[in-house]
Amino acid sequence: IIEDYASDAFNQKAVGQLFYYKDNNQIYLYSPYESVKNLIAVRQDDAIIKNTLENGGTILVYLAKTKIYNWSFLKEFEQIISILPDVKDEKALLLIEKIRVYLGASKTARGKQSSLLVNLLKKGIVLHHGSIPLKGRAILEEFIKSGHAKICFATSTLLKGINMPFDIV
């Protein structure tokens, strides 16, 4: 039995991460230690994101679920997605196969949501939202935590206590 103990609450924020906000093709940079009023305008193109990916970094992009469902994020991030090489790591490919089988996705069919998810995984791109069944999300989170994800397009469900290793949010 512990008779004398103490606890502290740590007011800790995301350490070492940069946060970007895109509005009308203008990208703003902010720190978790600054108020939203102090947004700093940065480059209007996606050079920061491209540079991060080309140097082995990772990106987490929060989207509305409708942008995932109607696939409009594919057009918005087309240039960034196009620079990603195919995943070659055997452990990553096993996880991709595991999610493909679990979702019942065809190995060749395109156009279905589950096939899109699997095809994007082959580029290191994860789609994460609350409508993906729990077991499927667990496989996706294992893919991310294992370091295979380069970009994750997620809804705010990823904010609910899941610690994922992304360099830019």
Coordinates of C-alpha atoms in Angstrom, one line a residue:
I1 CA 0.0 0.0 0.0
I2 CA 1.3 3.4 -0.9
E3 CA 0.6 5.8 1.9
D4 CA 2.4 8.9 0.6
Y5 CA 2.2 9.8 -3.0
A6 CA 2.0 12.9 -5.1
S7 CA 0.9 13.7 -8.6
D8 CA 1.4 16.5 -11.0
A9 CA -0.5 17.7 -14.0
F10 CA 1.8 18.5 -16.9
N11 CA 0.5 21.2 -19.3
Q12 CA 2.3 19.7 -22.3
K13 CA 1.5 20.4 -25.9
A14 CA 2.8 18.9 -29.1
V15 CA 6.5 19.2 -28.9
G16 CA 8.6 19.7 -32.1
Q17 CA 5.6 19.8 -34.4
L18 CA 4.5 22.5 -36.8
F19 CA 0.9 23.2 -37.5
Y20 CA -0.3 24.5 -40.8
Y21 CA -3.7 26.0 -41.8
K22 CA -4.7 26.4 -45.4
D23 CA -7.3 28.9 -46.4
N24 CA -8.0 30.1 -49.9
N25 CA -4.7 28.7 -51.1
Q26 CA -2.8 30.6 -48.5
I27 CA -0.9 28.5 -46.0
Y28 CA -0.5 29.7 -42.4
L29 CA 2.0 28.4 -39.9
Y30 CA 1.4 28.4 -36.2
S31 CA 2.8 27.0 -33.0
P32 CA 0.8 25.2 -30.3
Y33 CA 2.2 27.9 -28.0
E34 CA 0.8 30.8 -29.9
S35 CA -2.8 31.9 -30.1
V36 CA -4.7 31.4 -33.4
K37 CA -4.7 35.2 -33.8
N38 CA -0.9 35.1 -34.4
L39 CA -1.0 33.0 -37.6
I40 CA 2.1 33.6 -39.7
A41 CA 1.6 33.5 -43.5
V42 CA 4.0 31.3 -45.3
R43 CA 4.4 30.1 -48.9
Q44 CA 1.3 29.9 -51.0
D45 CA 2.3 26.6 -52.6
D46 CA 2.8 23.1 -51.0
A47 CA 6.6 23.3 -51.0
I48 CA 6.9 22.9 -47.2
I49 CA 4.8 19.7 -47.4
K50 CA 6.7 18.3 -50.4
N51 CA 10.0 19.1 -48.8
T52 CA 9.0 17.3 -45.6
L53 CA 7.9 14.2 -47.6
E54 CA 11.0 14.2 -49.8
N55 CA 13.2 14.2 -46.6
G56 CA 11.4 11.2 -45.0
G57 CA 8.9 13.2 -42.9
T58 CA 5.3 12.5 -42.4
I59 CA 2.1 14.5 -42.7
L60 CA -1.3 14.4 -40.9
V61 CA -4.1 16.2 -42.6
Y62 CA -7.4 16.8 -40.8
L63 CA -10.4 16.8 -43.2
A64 CA -14.2 16.7 -43.0
K65 CA -15.5 13.2 -43.5
T66 CA -17.3 14.5 -46.7
K67 CA -14.0 15.3 -48.3
I68 CA -12.9 11.7 -47.7
Y69 CA -16.2 10.2 -48.8
N70 CA -16.5 12.2 -52.0
W71 CA -12.7 11.8 -52.6
S72 CA -12.3 15.6 -53.2
F73 CA -9.1 15.5 -51.1
L74 CA -7.5 13.5 -54.0
K75 CA -7.7 16.5 -56.3
E76 CA -6.7 19.0 -53.6
F77 CA -3.5 17.0 -52.7
E78 CA -2.9 15.5 -56.2
Q79 CA 0.6 16.9 -56.6
I80 CA 1.7 15.8 -53.2
I81 CA 0.3 12.3 -53.6
S82 CA 2.0 11.9 -56.9
I83 CA 5.5 12.3 -55.4
L84 CA 5.1 9.3 -53.1
P85 CA 6.8 6.1 -54.1
D86 CA 5.1 2.7 -53.8
V87 CA 5.5 1.0 -50.4
K88 CA 8.0 -1.8 -50.7
D89 CA 8.5 -2.9 -47.0
E90 CA 7.4 -6.5 -46.5
K91 CA 5.8 -5.8 -43.1
A92 CA 3.9 -2.9 -44.6
L93 CA 2.7 -5.0 -47.5
L94 CA 1.5 -7.7 -45.0
L95 CA -0.6 -5.1 -43.1
I96 CA -2.0 -3.8 -46.5
E97 CA -3.0 -7.4 -47.4
K98 CA -4.5 -7.8 -43.9
I99 CA -6.7 -4.7 -44.3
R100 CA -7.6 -5.7 -47.9
V101 CA -8.8 -9.1 -46.8
Y102 CA -10.6 -7.7 -43.7
L103 CA -12.5 -5.1 -45.9
G104 CA -13.1 -7.6 -48.6
A105 CA -11.5 -5.4 -51.2
S106 CA -10.6 -6.8 -54.6
K107 CA -7.0 -7.0 -55.6
T108 CA -7.8 -5.3 -58.9
A109 CA -11.1 -3.4 -58.6
R110 CA -10.9 0.4 -58.4
G111 CA -13.7 2.8 -57.5
K112 CA -15.0 1.2 -54.3
Q113 CA -14.2 3.0 -51.0
S114 CA -12.3 -0.1 -49.6
S115 CA -10.3 -0.5 -52.7
L116 CA -9.4 3.2 -52.6
L117 CA -8.2 2.8 -49.0
V118 CA -6.1 -0.2 -50.0
N119 CA -4.7 1.5 -53.1
L120 CA -3.7 4.6 -51.1
L121 CA -2.0 2.4 -48.5
K122 CA 0.2 1.1 -51.2
K123 CA 1.6 4.7 -51.5
G124 CA 1.9 5.1 -47.7
I125 CA -1.4 7.1 -47.5
V126 CA -3.8 6.3 -44.7
L127 CA -7.5 7.2 -44.6
H128 CA -8.8 7.3 -41.0
H129 CA -12.3 8.1 -39.8
G130 CA -14.8 6.8 -37.4
S131 CA -16.9 4.9 -39.9
I132 CA -14.1 2.4 -40.5
P133 CA -14.8 -0.6 -38.4
L134 CA -12.7 -0.8 -35.2
K135 CA -10.7 -3.8 -36.3
G136 CA -9.9 -2.0 -39.6
R137 CA -8.8 1.1 -37.7
A138 CA -6.6 -1.0 -35.5
I139 CA -4.8 -2.4 -38.5
L140 CA -4.4 1.2 -40.0
E141 CA -3.1 2.5 -36.7
E142 CA -0.5 -0.4 -36.6
F143 CA 0.5 0.6 -40.1
I144 CA 1.0 4.2 -38.9
K145 CA 2.8 3.4 -35.7
S146 CA 5.1 1.0 -37.5
G147 CA 6.3 4.0 -39.5
H148 CA 4.9 3.0 -42.9
A149 CA 2.5 6.0 -43.3
K150 CA 3.7 9.1 -45.1
I151 CA 0.4 10.9 -45.2
C152 CA -2.7 10.4 -43.1
F153 CA -6.0 12.0 -44.1
A154 CA -8.2 11.8 -41.0
T155 CA -11.2 13.2 -39.4
S156 CA -11.1 14.6 -35.8
T157 CA -11.6 11.0 -34.6
L158 CA -7.8 10.7 -34.6
L159 CA -7.8 13.5 -31.9
K160 CA -9.5 11.2 -29.5
G161 CA -6.5 10.0 -27.5
I162 CA -4.5 8.4 -30.2
N163 CA -0.8 9.4 -30.3
M164 CA 0.5 9.0 -33.9
P165 CA 4.0 9.9 -35.1
F166 CA 3.5 12.7 -37.6
D167 CA 5.9 15.6 -38.3
I168 CA 3.5 18.0 -39.7
V169 CA -0.2 18.4 -38.7

